[in-house]
Amino acid sequence: QVQLVESGGGLVQPGGSLRLSCAASGSIFRAIMGWYRQAPGKQRELVAVMSSGGSTNYADSVKGRFTISRDNAKNTVYLQMNSLKPEDTAVYYCNYDAHGLRFWGQGTQVTVSS
């Protein structure tokens, strides 16, 4: 089992930036790592995903504003979020997907408000 711990969430004004981190308890070298979010009353949705080879995919709503990256040596994945909007407010979850297994972190709250 792989444990994931997210950090970096908080309250930010519209137009601001945040950097989320997700630290894994095991190697992420061969894993597809992703960030998802869930707003109140809505389903969880994909935000960004990065394959073990470095390919990325983003939700249309965050393209050009968010960047996913990973540091395999530190077993950590990041989500740099710029130009934040109120509609980005949600709980953000880290996801690990490898060898037929999926694990989730506990989530970190991101609130974009003036």
mmCIF file of C-alpha atoms in Angstrom:
data_model
loop_
_atom_site.group_PDB
_atom_site.id
_atom_site.type_symbol
_atom_site.label_atom_id
_atom_site.label_comp_id
_atom_site.label_asym_id
_atom_site.label_seq_id
_atom_site.Cartn_x
_atom_site.Cartn_y
_atom_site.Cartn_z
ATOM 1 C CA GLN A 1 0.000 0.000 0.000
ATOM 2 C CA VAL A 2 1.163 3.521 -0.806
ATOM 3 C CA GLN A 3 0.217 6.405 1.436
ATOM 4 C CA LEU A 4 -0.129 9.853 -0.080
ATOM 5 C CA VAL A 5 0.026 13.089 1.897
ATOM 6 C CA GLU A 6 -0.995 16.340 0.241
ATOM 7 C CA SER A 7 0.035 19.773 1.442
ATOM 8 C CA GLY A 8 0.093 23.362 0.253
ATOM 9 C CA GLY A 9 -3.587 24.196 0.138
ATOM 10 C CA GLY A 10 -5.081 27.321 1.626
ATOM 11 C CA LEU A 11 -6.926 30.555 1.009
ATOM 12 C CA VAL A 12 -5.781 32.701 -1.893
ATOM 13 C CA GLN A 13 -7.193 35.706 -3.708
ATOM 14 C CA PRO A 14 -8.314 35.477 -7.333
ATOM 15 C CA GLY A 15 -5.313 35.756 -9.621
ATOM 16 C CA GLY A 16 -3.010 34.316 -7.003
ATOM 17 C CA SER A 17 -0.893 31.167 -6.987
ATOM 18 C CA LEU A 18 -0.471 28.052 -4.892
ATOM 19 C CA ARG A 19 1.791 25.042 -5.133
ATOM 20 C CA LEU A 20 0.449 21.712 -3.941
ATOM 21 C CA SER A 21 2.714 18.845 -2.992
ATOM 22 C CA CYS A 22 1.963 15.141 -2.655
ATOM 23 C CA ALA A 23 4.484 12.986 -0.841
ATOM 24 C CA ALA A 24 4.245 9.230 -1.348
ATOM 25 C CA SER A 25 5.399 6.608 1.151
ATOM 26 C CA GLY A 26 6.786 4.447 -1.639
ATOM 27 C CA SER A 27 8.370 4.754 -5.037
ATOM 28 C CA ILE A 28 6.366 6.593 -7.689
ATOM 29 C CA PHE A 29 8.856 5.774 -10.440
ATOM 30 C CA ARG A 30 6.500 3.536 -12.417
ATOM 31 C CA ALA A 31 3.242 5.181 -11.392
ATOM 32 C CA ILE A 32 0.840 7.436 -13.186
ATOM 33 C CA MET A 33 0.423 10.329 -10.773
ATOM 34 C CA GLY A 34 -2.530 12.650 -10.889
ATOM 35 C CA TRP A 35 -4.360 15.482 -9.211
ATOM 36 C CA TYR A 36 -8.139 15.501 -8.935
ATOM 37 C CA ARG A 37 -10.516 17.922 -7.267
ATOM 38 C CA GLN A 38 -13.991 17.879 -5.837
ATOM 39 C CA ALA A 39 -16.079 20.970 -5.257
ATOM 40 C CA PRO A 40 -19.117 20.945 -2.946
ATOM 41 C CA GLY A 41 -22.059 19.233 -4.615
ATOM 42 C CA LYS A 42 -19.982 18.136 -7.597
ATOM 43 C CA GLN A 43 -18.285 14.944 -8.683
ATOM 44 C CA ARG A 44 -14.559 14.457 -8.382
ATOM 45 C CA GLU A 45 -12.844 15.478 -11.594
ATOM 46 C CA LEU A 46 -9.443 15.083 -13.153
ATOM 47 C CA VAL A 47 -7.239 18.169 -12.975
ATOM 48 C CA ALA A 48 -3.898 16.915 -14.278
ATOM 49 C CA VAL A 49 -2.082 13.638 -14.740
ATOM 50 C CA MET A 50 1.504 12.685 -15.534
ATOM 51 C CA SER A 51 2.661 9.307 -16.761
ATOM 52 C CA SER A 52 5.833 7.605 -15.605
ATOM 53 C CA GLY A 53 7.420 8.770 -18.863
ATOM 54 C CA GLY A 54 6.522 12.394 -18.286
ATOM 55 C CA SER A 55 3.523 12.776 -20.590
ATOM 56 C CA THR A 56 0.880 15.090 -19.214
ATOM 57 C CA ASN A 57 -2.821 15.679 -19.626
ATOM 58 C CA TYR A 58 -4.853 18.550 -18.228
ATOM 59 C CA ALA A 59 -8.497 19.422 -17.831
ATOM 60 C CA ASP A 60 -9.470 22.104 -20.337
ATOM 61 C CA SER A 61 -10.426 24.410 -17.484
ATOM 62 C CA VAL A 62 -6.858 24.541 -16.130
ATOM 63 C CA LYS A 63 -4.748 24.376 -19.296
ATOM 64 C CA GLY A 64 -2.228 27.182 -19.399
ATOM 65 C CA ARG A 65 -2.656 27.930 -15.686
ATOM 66 C CA PHE A 66 -1.716 24.712 -13.865
ATOM 67 C CA THR A 67 1.434 22.620 -14.219
ATOM 68 C CA ILE A 68 1.989 19.112 -12.880
ATOM 69 C CA SER A 69 5.507 17.901 -12.178
ATOM 70 C CA ARG A 70 7.196 15.084 -10.321
ATOM 71 C CA ASP A 71 10.433 14.349 -8.506
ATOM 72 C CA ASN A 72 10.886 10.587 -8.512
ATOM 73 C CA ALA A 73 13.926 10.819 -6.230
ATOM 74 C CA LYS A 74 11.739 12.434 -3.577
ATOM 75 C CA ASN A 75 8.621 10.375 -4.389
ATOM 76 C CA THR A 76 6.744 13.637 -4.686
ATOM 77 C CA VAL A 77 4.400 15.133 -7.244
ATOM 78 C CA TYR A 78 3.517 18.812 -7.465
ATOM 79 C CA LEU A 79 0.761 20.969 -8.864
ATOM 80 C CA GLN A 80 1.658 24.584 -9.562
ATOM 81 C CA MET A 81 -1.524 26.620 -9.824
ATOM 82 C CA ASN A 82 -1.399 30.139 -11.238
ATOM 83 C CA SER A 83 -4.071 32.685 -12.119
ATOM 84 C CA LEU A 84 -6.458 31.020 -9.704
ATOM 85 C CA LYS A 85 -10.176 31.606 -10.083
ATOM 86 C CA PRO A 86 -13.046 31.234 -7.600
ATOM 87 C CA GLU A 87 -14.224 28.214 -9.584
ATOM 88 C CA ASP A 88 -10.964 26.456 -8.722
ATOM 89 C CA THR A 89 -12.176 26.216 -5.126
ATOM 90 C CA ALA A 90 -12.282 22.538 -4.160
ATOM 91 C CA VAL A 91 -10.613 19.799 -2.203
ATOM 92 C CA TYR A 92 -7.621 18.626 -4.213
ATOM 93 C CA TYR A 93 -6.638 14.965 -4.093
ATOM 94 C CA CYS A 94 -3.465 13.213 -5.166
ATOM 95 C CA ASN A 95 -3.762 9.869 -6.935
ATOM 96 C CA TYR A 96 -1.301 7.028 -7.493
ATOM 97 C CA ASP A 97 -2.006 4.481 -10.230
ATOM 98 C CA ALA A 98 0.351 1.581 -10.884
ATOM 99 C CA HIS A 99 0.317 -2.189 -11.230
ATOM 100 C CA GLY A 100 -3.469 -2.274 -11.110
ATOM 101 C CA LEU A 101 -3.578 -0.455 -7.797
ATOM 102 C CA ARG A 102 -4.926 3.012 -7.073
ATOM 103 C CA PHE A 103 -4.429 5.032 -3.915
ATOM 104 C CA TRP A 104 -5.738 8.422 -2.831
ATOM 105 C CA GLY A 105 -4.516 11.039 -0.443
ATOM 106 C CA GLN A 106 -6.737 12.647 2.166
ATOM 107 C CA GLY A 107 -7.062 15.868 0.198
ATOM 108 C CA THR A 108 -6.131 19.487 0.753
ATOM 109 C CA GLN A 109 -8.562 22.398 0.629
ATOM 110 C CA VAL A 110 -7.992 25.191 -1.867
ATOM 111 C CA THR A 111 -10.217 28.243 -1.509
ATOM 112 C CA VAL A 112 -10.044 31.111 -3.992
ATOM 113 C CA SER A 113 -11.851 34.139 -2.664
ATOM 114 C CA SER A 114 -11.417 37.853 -2.132
#
